[in-house]
PDB file of C-alpha atoms in Angstrom:
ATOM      1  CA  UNK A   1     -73.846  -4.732   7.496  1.00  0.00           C
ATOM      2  CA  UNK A   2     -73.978  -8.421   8.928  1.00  0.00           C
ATOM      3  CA  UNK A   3     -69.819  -9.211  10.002  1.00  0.00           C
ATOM      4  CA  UNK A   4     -70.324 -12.233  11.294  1.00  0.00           C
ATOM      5  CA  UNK A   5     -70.422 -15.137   9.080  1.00  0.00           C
ATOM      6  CA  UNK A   6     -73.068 -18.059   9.276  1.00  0.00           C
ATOM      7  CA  UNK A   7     -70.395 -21.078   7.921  1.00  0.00           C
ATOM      8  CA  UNK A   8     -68.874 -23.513  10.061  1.00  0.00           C
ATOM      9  CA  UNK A   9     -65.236 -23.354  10.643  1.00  0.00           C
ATOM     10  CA  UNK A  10     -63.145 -26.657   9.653  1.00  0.00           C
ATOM     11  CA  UNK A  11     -61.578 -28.135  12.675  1.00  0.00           C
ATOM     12  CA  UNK A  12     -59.061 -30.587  12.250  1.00  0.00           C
ATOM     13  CA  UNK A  13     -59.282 -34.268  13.612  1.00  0.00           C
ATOM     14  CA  UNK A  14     -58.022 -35.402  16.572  1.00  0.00           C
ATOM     15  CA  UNK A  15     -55.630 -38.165  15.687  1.00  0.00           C
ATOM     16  CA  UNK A  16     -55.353 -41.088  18.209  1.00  0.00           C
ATOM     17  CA  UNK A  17     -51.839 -42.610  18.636  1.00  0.00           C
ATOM     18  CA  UNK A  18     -52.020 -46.638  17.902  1.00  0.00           C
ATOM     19  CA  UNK A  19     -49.537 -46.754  21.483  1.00  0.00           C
ATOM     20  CA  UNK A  20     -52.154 -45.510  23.397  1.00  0.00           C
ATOM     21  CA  UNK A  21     -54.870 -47.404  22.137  1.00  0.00           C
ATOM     22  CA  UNK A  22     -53.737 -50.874  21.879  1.00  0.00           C
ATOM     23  CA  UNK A  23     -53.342 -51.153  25.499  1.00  0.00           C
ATOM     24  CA  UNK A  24     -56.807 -50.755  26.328  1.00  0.00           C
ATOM     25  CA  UNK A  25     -58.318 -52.745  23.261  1.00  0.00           C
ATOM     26  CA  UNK A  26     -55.861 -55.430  24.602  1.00  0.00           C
ATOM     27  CA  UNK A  27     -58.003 -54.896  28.052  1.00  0.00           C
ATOM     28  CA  UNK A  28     -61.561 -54.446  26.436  1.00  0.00           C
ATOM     29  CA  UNK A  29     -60.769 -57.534  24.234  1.00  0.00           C
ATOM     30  CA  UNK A  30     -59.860 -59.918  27.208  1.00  0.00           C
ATOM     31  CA  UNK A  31     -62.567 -58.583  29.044  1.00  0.00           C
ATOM     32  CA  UNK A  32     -64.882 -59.815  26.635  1.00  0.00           C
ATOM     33  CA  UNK A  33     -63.600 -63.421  26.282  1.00  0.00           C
ATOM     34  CA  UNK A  34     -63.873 -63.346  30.022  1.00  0.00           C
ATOM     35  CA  UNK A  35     -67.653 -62.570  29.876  1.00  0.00           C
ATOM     36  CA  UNK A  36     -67.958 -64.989  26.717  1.00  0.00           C
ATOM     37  CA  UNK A  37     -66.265 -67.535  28.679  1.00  0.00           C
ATOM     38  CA  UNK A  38     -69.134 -67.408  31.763  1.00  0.00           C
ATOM     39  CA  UNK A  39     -71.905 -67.034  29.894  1.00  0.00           C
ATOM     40  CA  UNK A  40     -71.194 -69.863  27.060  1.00  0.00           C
ATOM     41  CA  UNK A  41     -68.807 -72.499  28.682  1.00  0.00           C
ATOM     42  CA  UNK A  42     -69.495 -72.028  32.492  1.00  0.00           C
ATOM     43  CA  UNK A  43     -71.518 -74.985  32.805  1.00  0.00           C
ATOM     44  CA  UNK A  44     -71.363 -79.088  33.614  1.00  0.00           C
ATOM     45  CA  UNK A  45     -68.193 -80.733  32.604  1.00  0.00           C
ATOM     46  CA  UNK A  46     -66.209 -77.967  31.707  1.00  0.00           C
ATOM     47  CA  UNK A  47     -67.112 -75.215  34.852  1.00  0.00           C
ATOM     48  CA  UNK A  48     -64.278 -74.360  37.192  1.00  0.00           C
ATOM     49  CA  UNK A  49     -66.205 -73.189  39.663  1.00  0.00           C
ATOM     50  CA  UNK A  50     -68.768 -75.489  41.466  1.00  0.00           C
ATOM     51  CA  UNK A  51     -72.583 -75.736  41.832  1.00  0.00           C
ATOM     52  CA  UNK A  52     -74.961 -74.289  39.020  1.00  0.00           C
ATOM     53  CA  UNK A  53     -74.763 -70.095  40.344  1.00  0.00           C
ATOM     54  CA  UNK A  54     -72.912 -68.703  37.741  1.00  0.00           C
ATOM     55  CA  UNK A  55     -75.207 -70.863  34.967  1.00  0.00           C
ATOM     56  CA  UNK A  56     -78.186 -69.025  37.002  1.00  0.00           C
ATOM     57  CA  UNK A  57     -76.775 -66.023  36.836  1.00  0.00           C
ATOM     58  CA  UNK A  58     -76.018 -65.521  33.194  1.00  0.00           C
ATOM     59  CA  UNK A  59     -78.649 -68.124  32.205  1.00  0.00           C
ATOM     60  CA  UNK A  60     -81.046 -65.344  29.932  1.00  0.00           C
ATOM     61  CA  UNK A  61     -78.221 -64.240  28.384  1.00  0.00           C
ATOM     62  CA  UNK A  62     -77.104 -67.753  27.464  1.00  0.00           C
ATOM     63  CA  UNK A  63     -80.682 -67.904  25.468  1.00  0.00           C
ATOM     64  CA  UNK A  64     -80.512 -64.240  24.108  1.00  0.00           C
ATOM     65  CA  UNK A  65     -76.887 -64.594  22.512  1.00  0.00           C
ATOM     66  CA  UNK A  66     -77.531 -68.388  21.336  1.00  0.00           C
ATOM     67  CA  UNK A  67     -76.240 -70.852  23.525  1.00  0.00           C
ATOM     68  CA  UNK A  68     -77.501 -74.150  24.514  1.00  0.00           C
ATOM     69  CA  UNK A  69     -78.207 -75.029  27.757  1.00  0.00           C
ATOM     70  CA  UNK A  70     -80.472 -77.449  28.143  1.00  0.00           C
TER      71      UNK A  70
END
């Protein structure tokens, strides 16, 4: 007779604490405004930092997410 069974056994979920997670979406979130921030305002009159590099650097992904540039 066959005494093993073929069914998967329920495991329960792993439940995430909200205290341990809004640190870190906090970072991930400000992390992306950063990188929004250089690729769709780091240019001409409003750049902090001078000469065109930055623009260079991100300039393809200005195009592929949208953003003017010239």
């Amino acid at each position: 007779m066959l005494t093993t069974s073929s069914f998967p056994v329920a495991v329960a979920p792993v439940t995430i604490p909200v205290r341990e997670l809004l640190p870190w979406a906090i970072f991930t979130g400000l992390l992306l405004l950063l990188a929004i921030y250089f690729v769709g305002v780091e240019q001409g009159a409003t750049s902090l930092f001078p000469g065109m590099y930055i623009h260079e650097f991100v300039h393809d992904g200005r195009h592929l997410l949208g953003f003017p540039c010239h």
